Short mmCIF file of N, CA and C and ligand atoms in Angstrom, two decimals:
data_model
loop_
_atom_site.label_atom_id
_atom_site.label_comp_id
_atom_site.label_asym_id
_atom_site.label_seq_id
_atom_site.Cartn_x
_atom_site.Cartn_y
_atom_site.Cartn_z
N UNK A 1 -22.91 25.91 -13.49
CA UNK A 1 -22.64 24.65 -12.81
C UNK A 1 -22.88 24.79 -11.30
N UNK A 2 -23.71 23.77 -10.75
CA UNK A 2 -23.81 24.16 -9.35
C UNK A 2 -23.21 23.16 -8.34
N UNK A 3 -22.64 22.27 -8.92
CA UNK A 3 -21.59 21.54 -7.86
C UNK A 3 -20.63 22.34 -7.38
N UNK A 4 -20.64 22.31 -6.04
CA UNK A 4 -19.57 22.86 -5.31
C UNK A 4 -18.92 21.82 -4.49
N UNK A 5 -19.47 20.81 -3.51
CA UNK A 5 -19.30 19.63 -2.94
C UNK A 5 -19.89 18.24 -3.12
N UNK A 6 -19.60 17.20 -2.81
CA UNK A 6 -20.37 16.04 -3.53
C UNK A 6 -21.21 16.31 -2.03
N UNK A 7 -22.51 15.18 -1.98
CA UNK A 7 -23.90 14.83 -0.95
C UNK A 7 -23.14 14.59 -0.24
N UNK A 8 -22.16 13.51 -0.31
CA UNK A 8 -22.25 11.85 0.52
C UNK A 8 -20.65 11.94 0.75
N UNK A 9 -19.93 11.34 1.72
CA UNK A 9 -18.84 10.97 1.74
C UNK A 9 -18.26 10.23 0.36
N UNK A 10 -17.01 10.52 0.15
CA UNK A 10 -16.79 10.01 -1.58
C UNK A 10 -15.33 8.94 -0.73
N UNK A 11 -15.35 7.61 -0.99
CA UNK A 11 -14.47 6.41 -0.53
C UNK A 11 -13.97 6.28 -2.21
N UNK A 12 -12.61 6.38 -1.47
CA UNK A 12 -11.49 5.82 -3.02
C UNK A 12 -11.57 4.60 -2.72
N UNK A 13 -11.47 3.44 -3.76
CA UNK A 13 -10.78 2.54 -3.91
C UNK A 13 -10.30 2.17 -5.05
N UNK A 14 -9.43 0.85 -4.77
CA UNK A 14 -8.51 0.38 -6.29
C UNK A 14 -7.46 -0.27 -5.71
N UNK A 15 -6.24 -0.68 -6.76
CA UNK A 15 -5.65 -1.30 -6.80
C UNK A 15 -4.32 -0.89 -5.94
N UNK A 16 -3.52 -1.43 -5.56
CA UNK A 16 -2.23 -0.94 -4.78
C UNK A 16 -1.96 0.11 -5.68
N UNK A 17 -1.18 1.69 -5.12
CA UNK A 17 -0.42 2.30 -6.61
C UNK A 17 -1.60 2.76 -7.43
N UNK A 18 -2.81 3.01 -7.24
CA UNK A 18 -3.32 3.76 -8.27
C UNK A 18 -3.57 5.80 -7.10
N UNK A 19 -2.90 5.43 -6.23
CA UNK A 19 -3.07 7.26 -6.13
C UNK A 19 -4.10 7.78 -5.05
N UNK A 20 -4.74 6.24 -4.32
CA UNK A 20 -6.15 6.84 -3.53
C UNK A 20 -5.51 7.82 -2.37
N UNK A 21 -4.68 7.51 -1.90
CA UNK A 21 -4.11 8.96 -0.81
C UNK A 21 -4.00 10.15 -1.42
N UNK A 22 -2.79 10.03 -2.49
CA UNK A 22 -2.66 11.15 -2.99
C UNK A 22 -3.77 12.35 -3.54
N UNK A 23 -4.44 11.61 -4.21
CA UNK A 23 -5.74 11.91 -5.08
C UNK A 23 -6.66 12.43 -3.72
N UNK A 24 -7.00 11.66 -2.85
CA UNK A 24 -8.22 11.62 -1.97
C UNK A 24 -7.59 13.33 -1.18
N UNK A 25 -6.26 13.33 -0.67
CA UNK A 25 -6.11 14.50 0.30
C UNK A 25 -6.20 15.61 -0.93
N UNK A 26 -6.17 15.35 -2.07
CA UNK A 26 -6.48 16.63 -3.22
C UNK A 26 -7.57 17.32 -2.75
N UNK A 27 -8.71 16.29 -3.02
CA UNK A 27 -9.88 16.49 -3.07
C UNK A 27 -10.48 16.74 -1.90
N UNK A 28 -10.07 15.84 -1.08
CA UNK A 28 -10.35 16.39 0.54
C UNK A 28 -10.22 18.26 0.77
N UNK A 29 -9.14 18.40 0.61
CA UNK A 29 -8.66 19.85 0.07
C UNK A 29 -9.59 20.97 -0.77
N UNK A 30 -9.38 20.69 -1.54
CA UNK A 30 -10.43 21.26 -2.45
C UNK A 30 -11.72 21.32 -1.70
N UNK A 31 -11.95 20.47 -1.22
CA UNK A 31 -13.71 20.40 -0.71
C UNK A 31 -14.09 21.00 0.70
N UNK A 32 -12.65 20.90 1.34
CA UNK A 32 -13.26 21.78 2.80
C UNK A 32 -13.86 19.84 3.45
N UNK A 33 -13.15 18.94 2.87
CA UNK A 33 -13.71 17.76 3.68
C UNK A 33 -12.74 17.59 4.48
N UNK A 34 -13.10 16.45 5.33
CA UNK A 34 -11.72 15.51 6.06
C UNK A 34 -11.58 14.68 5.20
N UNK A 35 -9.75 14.00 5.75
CA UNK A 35 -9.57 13.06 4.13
C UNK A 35 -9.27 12.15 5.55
N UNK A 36 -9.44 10.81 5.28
CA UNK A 36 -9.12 9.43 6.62
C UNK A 36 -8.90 8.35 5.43
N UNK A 37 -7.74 7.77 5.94
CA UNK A 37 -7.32 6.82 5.30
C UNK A 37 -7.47 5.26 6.16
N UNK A 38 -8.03 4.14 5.28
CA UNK A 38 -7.98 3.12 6.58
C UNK A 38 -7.07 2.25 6.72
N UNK A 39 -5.71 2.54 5.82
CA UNK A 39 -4.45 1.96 6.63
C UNK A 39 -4.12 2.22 7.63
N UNK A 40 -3.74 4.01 7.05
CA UNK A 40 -3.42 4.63 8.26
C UNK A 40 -3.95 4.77 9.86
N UNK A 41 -5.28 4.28 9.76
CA UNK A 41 -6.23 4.61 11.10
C UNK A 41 -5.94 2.83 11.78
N UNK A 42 -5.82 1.85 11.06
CA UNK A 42 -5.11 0.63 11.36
C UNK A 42 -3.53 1.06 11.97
N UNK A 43 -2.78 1.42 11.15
CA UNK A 43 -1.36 1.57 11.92
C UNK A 43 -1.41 2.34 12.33
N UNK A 44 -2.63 3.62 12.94
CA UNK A 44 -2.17 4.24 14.54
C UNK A 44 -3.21 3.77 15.62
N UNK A 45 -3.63 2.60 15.21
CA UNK A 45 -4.79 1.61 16.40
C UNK A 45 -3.25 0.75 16.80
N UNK A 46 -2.85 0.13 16.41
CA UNK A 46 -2.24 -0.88 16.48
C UNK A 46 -0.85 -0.38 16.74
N UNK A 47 -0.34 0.84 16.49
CA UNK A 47 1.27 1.67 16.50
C UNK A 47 2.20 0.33 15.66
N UNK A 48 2.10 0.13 14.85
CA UNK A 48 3.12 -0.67 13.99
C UNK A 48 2.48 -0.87 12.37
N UNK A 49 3.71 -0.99 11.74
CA UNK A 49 3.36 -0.59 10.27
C UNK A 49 2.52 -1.55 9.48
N UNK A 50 1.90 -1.45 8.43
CA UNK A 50 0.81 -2.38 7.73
C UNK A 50 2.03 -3.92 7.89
N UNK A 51 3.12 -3.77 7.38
CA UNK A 51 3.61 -4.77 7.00
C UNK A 51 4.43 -5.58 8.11
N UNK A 52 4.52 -4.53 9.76
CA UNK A 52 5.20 -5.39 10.91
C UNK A 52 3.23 -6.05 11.17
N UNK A 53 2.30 -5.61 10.83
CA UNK A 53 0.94 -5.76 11.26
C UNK A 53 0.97 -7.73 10.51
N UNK A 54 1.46 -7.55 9.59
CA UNK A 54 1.46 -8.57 8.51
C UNK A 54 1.91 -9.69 9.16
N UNK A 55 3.00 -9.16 9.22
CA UNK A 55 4.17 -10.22 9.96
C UNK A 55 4.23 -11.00 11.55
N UNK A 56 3.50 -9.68 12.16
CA UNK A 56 3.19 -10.22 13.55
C UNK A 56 1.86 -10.43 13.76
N UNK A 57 1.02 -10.04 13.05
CA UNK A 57 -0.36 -10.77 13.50
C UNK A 57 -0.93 -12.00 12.39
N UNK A 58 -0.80 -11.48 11.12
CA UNK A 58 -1.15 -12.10 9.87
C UNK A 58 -2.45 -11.60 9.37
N UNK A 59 -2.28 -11.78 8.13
CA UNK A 59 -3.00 -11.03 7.28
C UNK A 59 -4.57 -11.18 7.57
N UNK A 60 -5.31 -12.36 8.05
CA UNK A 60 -6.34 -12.32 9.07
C UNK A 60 -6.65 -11.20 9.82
N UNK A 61 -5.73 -11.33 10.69
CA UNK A 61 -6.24 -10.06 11.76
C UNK A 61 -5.96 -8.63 11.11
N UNK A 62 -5.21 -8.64 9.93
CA UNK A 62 -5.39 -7.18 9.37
C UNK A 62 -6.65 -6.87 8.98
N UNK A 63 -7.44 -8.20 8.17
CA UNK A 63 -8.26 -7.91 7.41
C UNK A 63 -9.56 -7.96 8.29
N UNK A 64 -9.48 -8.53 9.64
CA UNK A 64 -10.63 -8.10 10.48
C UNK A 64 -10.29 -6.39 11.03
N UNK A 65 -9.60 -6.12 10.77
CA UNK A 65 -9.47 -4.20 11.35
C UNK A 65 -9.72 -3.60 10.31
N UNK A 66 -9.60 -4.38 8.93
CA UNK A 66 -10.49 -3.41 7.70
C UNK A 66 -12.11 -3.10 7.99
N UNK A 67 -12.04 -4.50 8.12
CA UNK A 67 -13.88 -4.49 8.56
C UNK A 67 -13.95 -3.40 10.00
N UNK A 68 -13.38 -3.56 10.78
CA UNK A 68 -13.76 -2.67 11.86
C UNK A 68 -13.56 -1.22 11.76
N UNK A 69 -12.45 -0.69 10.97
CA UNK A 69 -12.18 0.47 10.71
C UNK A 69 -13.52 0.83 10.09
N UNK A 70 -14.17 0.11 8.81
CA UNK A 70 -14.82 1.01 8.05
C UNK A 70 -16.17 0.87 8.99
N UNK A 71 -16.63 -0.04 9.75
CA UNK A 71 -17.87 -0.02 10.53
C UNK A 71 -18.13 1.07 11.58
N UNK A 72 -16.80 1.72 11.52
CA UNK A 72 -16.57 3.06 12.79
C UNK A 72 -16.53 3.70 11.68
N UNK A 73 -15.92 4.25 10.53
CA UNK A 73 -16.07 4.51 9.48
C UNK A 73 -17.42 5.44 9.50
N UNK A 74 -18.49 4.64 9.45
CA UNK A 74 -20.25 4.60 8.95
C UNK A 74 -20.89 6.29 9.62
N UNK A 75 -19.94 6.51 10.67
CA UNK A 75 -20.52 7.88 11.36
C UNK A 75 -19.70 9.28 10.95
N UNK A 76 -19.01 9.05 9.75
CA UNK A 76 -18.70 10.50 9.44
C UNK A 76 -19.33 10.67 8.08
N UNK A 77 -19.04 12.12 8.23
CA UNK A 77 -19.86 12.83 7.22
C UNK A 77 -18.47 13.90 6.23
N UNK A 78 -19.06 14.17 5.35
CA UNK A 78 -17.80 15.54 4.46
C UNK A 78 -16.35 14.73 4.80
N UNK A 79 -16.56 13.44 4.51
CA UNK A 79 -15.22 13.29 4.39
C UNK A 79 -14.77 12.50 3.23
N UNK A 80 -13.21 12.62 2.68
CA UNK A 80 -12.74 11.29 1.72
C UNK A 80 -12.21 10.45 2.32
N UNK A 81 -12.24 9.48 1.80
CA UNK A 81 -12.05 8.25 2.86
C UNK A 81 -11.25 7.21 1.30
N UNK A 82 -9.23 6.82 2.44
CA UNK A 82 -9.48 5.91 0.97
C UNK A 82 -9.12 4.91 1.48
N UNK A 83 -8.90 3.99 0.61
CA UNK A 83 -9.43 2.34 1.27
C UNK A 83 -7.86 1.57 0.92
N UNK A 84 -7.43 0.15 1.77
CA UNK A 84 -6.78 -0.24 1.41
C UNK A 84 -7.51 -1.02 -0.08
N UNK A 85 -6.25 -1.58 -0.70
CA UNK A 85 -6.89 -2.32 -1.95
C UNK A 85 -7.05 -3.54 -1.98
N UNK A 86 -7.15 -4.08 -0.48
CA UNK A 86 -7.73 -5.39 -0.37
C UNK A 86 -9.12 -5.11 0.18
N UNK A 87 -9.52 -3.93 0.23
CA UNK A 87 -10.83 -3.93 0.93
C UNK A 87 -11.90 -4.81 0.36
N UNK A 88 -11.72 -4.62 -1.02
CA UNK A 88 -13.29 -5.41 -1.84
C UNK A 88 -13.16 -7.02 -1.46
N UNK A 89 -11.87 -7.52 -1.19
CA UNK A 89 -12.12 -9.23 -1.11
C UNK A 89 -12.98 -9.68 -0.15
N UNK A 90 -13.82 -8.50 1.08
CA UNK A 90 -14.47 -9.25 1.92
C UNK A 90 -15.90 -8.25 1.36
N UNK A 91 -16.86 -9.71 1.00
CA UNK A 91 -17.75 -8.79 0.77
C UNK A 91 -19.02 -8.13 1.98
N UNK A 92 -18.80 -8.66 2.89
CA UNK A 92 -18.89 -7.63 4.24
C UNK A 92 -18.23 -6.00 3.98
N UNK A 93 -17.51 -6.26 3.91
CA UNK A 93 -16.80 -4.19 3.38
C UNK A 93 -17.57 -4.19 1.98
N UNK A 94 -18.04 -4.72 0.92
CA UNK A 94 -18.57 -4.34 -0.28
C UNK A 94 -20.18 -3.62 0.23
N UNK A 95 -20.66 -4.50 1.26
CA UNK A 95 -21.95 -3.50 1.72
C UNK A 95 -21.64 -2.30 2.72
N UNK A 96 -21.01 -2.23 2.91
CA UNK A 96 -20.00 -1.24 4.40
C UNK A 96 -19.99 0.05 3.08
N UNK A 97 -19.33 -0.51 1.85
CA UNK A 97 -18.76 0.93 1.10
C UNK A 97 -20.07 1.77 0.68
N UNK A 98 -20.95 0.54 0.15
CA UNK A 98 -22.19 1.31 -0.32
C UNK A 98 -22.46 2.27 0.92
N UNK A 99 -22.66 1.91 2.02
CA UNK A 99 -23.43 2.54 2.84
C UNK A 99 -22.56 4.49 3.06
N UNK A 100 -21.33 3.76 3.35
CA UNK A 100 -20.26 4.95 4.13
C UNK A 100 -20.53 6.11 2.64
N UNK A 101 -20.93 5.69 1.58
CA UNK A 101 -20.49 7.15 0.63
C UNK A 101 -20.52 6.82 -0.92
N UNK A 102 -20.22 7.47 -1.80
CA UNK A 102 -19.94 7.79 -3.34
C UNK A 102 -18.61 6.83 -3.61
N UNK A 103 -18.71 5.82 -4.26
CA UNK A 103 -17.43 4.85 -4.10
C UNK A 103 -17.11 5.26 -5.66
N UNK A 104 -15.66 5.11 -5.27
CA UNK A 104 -15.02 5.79 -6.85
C UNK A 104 -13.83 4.66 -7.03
N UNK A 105 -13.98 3.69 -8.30
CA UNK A 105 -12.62 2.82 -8.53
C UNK A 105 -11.03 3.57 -9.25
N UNK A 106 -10.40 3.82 -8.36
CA UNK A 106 -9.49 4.51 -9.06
C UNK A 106 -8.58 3.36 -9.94
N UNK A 107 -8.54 3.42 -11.57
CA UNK A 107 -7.82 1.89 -11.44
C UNK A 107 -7.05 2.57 -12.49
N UNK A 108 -5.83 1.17 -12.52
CA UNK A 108 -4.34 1.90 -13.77
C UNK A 108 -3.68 0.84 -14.41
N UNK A 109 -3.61 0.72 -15.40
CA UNK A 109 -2.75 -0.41 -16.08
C UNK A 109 -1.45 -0.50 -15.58
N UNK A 110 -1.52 -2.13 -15.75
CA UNK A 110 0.15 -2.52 -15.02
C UNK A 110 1.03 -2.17 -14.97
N UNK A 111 1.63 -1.15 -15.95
CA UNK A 111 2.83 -0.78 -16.05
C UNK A 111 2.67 0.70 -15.14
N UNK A 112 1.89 1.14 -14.93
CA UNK A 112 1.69 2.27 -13.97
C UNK A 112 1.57 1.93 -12.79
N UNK A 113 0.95 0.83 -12.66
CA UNK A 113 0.82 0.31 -11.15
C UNK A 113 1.86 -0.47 -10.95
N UNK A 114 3.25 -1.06 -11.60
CA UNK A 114 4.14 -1.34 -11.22
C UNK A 114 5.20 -0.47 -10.94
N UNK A 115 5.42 0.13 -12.11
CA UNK A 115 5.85 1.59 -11.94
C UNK A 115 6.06 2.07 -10.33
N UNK A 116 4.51 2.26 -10.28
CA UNK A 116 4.14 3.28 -8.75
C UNK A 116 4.61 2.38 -7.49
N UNK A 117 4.62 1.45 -7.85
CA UNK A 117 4.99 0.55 -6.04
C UNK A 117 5.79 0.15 -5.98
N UNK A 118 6.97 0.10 -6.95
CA UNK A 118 8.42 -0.93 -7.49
C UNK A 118 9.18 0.74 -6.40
N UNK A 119 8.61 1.70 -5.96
CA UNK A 119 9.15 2.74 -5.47
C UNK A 119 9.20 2.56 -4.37
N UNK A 120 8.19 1.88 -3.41
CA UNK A 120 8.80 1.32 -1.74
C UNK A 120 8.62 -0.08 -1.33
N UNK A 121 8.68 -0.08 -0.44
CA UNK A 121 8.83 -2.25 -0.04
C UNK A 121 7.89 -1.95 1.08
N UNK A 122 6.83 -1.12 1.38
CA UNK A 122 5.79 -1.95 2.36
C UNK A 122 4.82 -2.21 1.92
N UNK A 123 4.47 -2.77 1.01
CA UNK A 123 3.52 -3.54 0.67
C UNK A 123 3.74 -4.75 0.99
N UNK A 124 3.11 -5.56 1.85
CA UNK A 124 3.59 -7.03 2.28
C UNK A 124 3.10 -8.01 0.99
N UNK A 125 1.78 -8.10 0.91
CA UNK A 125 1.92 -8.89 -0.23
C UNK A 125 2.32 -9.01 -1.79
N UNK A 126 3.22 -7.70 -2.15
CA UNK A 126 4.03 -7.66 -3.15
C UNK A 126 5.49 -8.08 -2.65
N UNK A 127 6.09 -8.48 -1.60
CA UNK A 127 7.20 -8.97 -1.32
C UNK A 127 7.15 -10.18 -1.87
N UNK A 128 7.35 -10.51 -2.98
CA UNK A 128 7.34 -11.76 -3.34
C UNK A 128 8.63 -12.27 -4.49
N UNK A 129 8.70 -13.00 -4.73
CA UNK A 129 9.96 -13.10 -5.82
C UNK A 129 9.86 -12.49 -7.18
N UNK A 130 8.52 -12.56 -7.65
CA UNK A 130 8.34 -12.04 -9.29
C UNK A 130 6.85 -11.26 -8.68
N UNK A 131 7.10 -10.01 -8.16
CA UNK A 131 5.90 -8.87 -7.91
C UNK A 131 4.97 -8.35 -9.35
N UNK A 132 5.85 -8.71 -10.46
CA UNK A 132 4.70 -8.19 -11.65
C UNK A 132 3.54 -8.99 -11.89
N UNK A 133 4.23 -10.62 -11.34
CA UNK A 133 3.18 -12.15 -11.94
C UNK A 133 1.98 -11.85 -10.80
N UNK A 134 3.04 -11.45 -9.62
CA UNK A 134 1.93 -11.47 -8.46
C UNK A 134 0.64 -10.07 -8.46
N UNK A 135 0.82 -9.29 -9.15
CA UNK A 135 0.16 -8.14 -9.17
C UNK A 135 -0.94 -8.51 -10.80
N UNK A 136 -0.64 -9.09 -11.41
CA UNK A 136 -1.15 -9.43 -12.14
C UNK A 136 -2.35 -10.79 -12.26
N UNK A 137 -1.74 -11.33 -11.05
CA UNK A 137 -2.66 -12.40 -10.83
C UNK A 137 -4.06 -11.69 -10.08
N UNK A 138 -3.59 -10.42 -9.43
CA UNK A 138 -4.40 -9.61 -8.52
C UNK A 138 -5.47 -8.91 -8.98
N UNK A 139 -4.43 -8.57 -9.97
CA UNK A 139 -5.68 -7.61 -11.02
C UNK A 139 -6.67 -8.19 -11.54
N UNK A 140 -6.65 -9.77 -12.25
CA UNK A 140 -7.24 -10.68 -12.35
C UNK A 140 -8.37 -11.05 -11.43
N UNK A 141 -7.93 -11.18 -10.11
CA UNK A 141 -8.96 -11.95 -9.11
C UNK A 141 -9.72 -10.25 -8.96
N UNK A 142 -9.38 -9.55 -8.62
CA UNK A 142 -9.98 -8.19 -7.95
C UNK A 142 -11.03 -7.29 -9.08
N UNK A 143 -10.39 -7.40 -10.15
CA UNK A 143 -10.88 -6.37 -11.23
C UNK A 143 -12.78 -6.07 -10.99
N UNK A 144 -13.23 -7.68 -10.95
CA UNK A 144 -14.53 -7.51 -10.91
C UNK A 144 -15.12 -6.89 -9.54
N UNK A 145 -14.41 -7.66 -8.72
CA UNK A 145 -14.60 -7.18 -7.52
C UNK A 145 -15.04 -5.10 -7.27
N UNK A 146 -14.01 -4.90 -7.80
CA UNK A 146 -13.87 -3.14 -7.88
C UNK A 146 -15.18 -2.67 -8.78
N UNK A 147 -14.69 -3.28 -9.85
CA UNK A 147 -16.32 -2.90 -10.54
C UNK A 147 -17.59 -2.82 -10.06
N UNK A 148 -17.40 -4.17 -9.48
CA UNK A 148 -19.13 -3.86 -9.15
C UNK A 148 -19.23 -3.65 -8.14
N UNK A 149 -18.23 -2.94 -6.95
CA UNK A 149 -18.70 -2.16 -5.88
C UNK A 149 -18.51 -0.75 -6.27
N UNK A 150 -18.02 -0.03 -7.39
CA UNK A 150 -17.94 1.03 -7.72
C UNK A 150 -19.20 2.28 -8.22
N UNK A 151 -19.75 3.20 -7.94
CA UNK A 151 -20.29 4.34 -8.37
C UNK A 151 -19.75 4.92 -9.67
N UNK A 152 -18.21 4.93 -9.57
CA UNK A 152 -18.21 5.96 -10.54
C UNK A 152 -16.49 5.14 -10.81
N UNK A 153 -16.18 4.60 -12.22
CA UNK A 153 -14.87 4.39 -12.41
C UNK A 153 -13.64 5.63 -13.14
N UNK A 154 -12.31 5.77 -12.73
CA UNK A 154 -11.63 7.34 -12.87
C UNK A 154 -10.53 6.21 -13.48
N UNK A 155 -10.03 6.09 -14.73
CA UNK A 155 -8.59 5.72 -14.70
C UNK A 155 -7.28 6.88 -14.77
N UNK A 156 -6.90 6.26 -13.87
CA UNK A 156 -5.35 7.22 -13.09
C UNK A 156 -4.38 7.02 -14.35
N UNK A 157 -4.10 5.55 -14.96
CA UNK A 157 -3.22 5.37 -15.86
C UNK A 157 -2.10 6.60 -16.53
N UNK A 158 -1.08 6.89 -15.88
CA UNK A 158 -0.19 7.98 -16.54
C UNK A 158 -0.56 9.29 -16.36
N UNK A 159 -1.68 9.57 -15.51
CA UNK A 159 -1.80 10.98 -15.14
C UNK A 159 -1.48 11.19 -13.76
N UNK A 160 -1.02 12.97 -13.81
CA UNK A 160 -0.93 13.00 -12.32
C UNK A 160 -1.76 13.23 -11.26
N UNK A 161 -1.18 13.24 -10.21
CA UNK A 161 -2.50 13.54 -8.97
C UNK A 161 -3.76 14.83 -8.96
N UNK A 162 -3.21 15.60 -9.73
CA UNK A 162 -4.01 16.56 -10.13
C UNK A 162 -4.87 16.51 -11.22
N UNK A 163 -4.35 15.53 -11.57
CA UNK A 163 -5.00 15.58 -13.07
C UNK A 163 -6.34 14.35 -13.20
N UNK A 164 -5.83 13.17 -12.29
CA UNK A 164 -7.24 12.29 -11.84
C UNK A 164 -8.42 13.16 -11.06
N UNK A 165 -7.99 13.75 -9.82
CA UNK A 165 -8.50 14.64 -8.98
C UNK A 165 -9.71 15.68 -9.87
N UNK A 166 -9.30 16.16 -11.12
CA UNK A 166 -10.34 16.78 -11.92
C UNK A 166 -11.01 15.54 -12.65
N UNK A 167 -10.44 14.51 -13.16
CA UNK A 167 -11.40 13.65 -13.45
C UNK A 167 -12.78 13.32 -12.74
N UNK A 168 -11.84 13.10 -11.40
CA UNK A 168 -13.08 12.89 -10.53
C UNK A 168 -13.56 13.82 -10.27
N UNK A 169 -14.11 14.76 -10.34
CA UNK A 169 -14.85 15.61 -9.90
C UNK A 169 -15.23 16.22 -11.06
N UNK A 170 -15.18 15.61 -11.99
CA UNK A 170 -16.11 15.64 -13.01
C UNK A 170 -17.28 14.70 -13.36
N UNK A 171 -16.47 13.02 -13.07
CA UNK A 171 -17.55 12.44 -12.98
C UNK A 171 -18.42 12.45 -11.82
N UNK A 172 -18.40 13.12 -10.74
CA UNK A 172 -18.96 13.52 -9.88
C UNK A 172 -20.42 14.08 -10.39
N UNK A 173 -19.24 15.29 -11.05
CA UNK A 173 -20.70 16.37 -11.14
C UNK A 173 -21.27 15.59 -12.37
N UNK A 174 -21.22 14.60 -13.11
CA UNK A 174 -22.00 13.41 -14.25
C UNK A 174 -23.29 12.86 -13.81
N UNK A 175 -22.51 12.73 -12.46
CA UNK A 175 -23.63 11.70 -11.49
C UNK A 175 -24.40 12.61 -10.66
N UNK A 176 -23.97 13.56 -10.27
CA UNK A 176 -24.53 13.92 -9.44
C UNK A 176 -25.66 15.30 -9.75
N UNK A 177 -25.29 15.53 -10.77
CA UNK A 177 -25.79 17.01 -11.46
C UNK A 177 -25.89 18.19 -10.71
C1 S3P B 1 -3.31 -4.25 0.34
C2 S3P B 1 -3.12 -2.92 0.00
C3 S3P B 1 -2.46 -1.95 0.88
C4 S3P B 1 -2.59 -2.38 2.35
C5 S3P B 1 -2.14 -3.79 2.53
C6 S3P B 1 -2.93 -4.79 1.68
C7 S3P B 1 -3.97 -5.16 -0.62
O1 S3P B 1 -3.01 -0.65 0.73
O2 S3P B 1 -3.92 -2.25 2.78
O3 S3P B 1 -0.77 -3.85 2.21
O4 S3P B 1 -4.44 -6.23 -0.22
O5 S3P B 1 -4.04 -4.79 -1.83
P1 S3P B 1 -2.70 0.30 -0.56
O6 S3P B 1 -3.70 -0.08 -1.61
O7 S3P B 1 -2.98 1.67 -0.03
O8 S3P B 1 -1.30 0.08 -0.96
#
């Protein structure tokens, strides 16, 4: 086998709760890459959290610092990069992902992805009165979305971070030979 590293920068995306941090600093790890997350590079542009970002600017101006994050984004190399999971609704970031790298949909059935986020409250747009209807309506509008900006799809569903992490990097070496 002669994969040792993927070509191209490899960008997680997916749904809230499917693992792209966790998963991505695995692999980052493993690979000798950098791992950059573009929440995180939003809440230390801005010094306040995704969800005071929410509240005091509105979800607008978050979603113009998605676009700007990943357009600064475009100049690294050997890195994982994972995405918020509203990234695909602008399809401005759907040509941004192609470009930046190896896009991988990390995705998980509802009860895993409720599961996984029913565990903290900053997610702003799951603050809602019935978060399962609302996550479900999401999965709905988004699903295609993920698909067809995706390279390579990994379902997380009930496995752990280690255990997607070899997924992917299997379908890696699928694609990549
Ligand atoms: C969002 C997902 C969040 C964060 C923001 C909006 C979304 O990221 O970007 O709360 O629209 O699905 P995670 O997917 O890392 O939770």
């Amino acid at each position: 086998m002669n994969f040792v590293y993927p070509d191209r920068n490899v960008v997680l995306i997916g749904f809230m709760g499917t693992g792209k941090s966790s998963v991505g600093r695995e692999l980052a790890r493993r690979w000798g890459f950098r791992f950059l997350d573009t929440d995180s590079i939003i809440r230390n542009q801005c010094g306040k959290s995704i969800a005071e970002i929410f509240s005091v600017f509105g979800e607008p101006f978050f979603r113009d610092q998605e676009f700007a994050t990943l357009t600064n984004l475009l100049q690294c190399h050997r890195s994982v990069i994972a995405t918020g999971g509203g990234i695909v609704i602008q399809p401005r970031n759907v040509d941004l992902l192609g470009k930046l790298g190896t896009t991988i949909w990390l995705k998980a059935d509802q009860t895993t992805i409720l599961e996984r986020v029913s565990r903290n409250k900053n997610r702003p747009l799951l603050q809602t009165t019935d978060p399962e209807t609302t996550i479900a309506r999401l999965l709905i509008e988004r699903g295609p979305l993920y698909e067809s900006a995706a390279d390579l799809v990994v379902d997380s569903s009930g496995l752990s971070h280690h255990e997607v992490a070899e997924k992917v990097i299997a379908g890696l070496q699928s694609i990549q030979g």
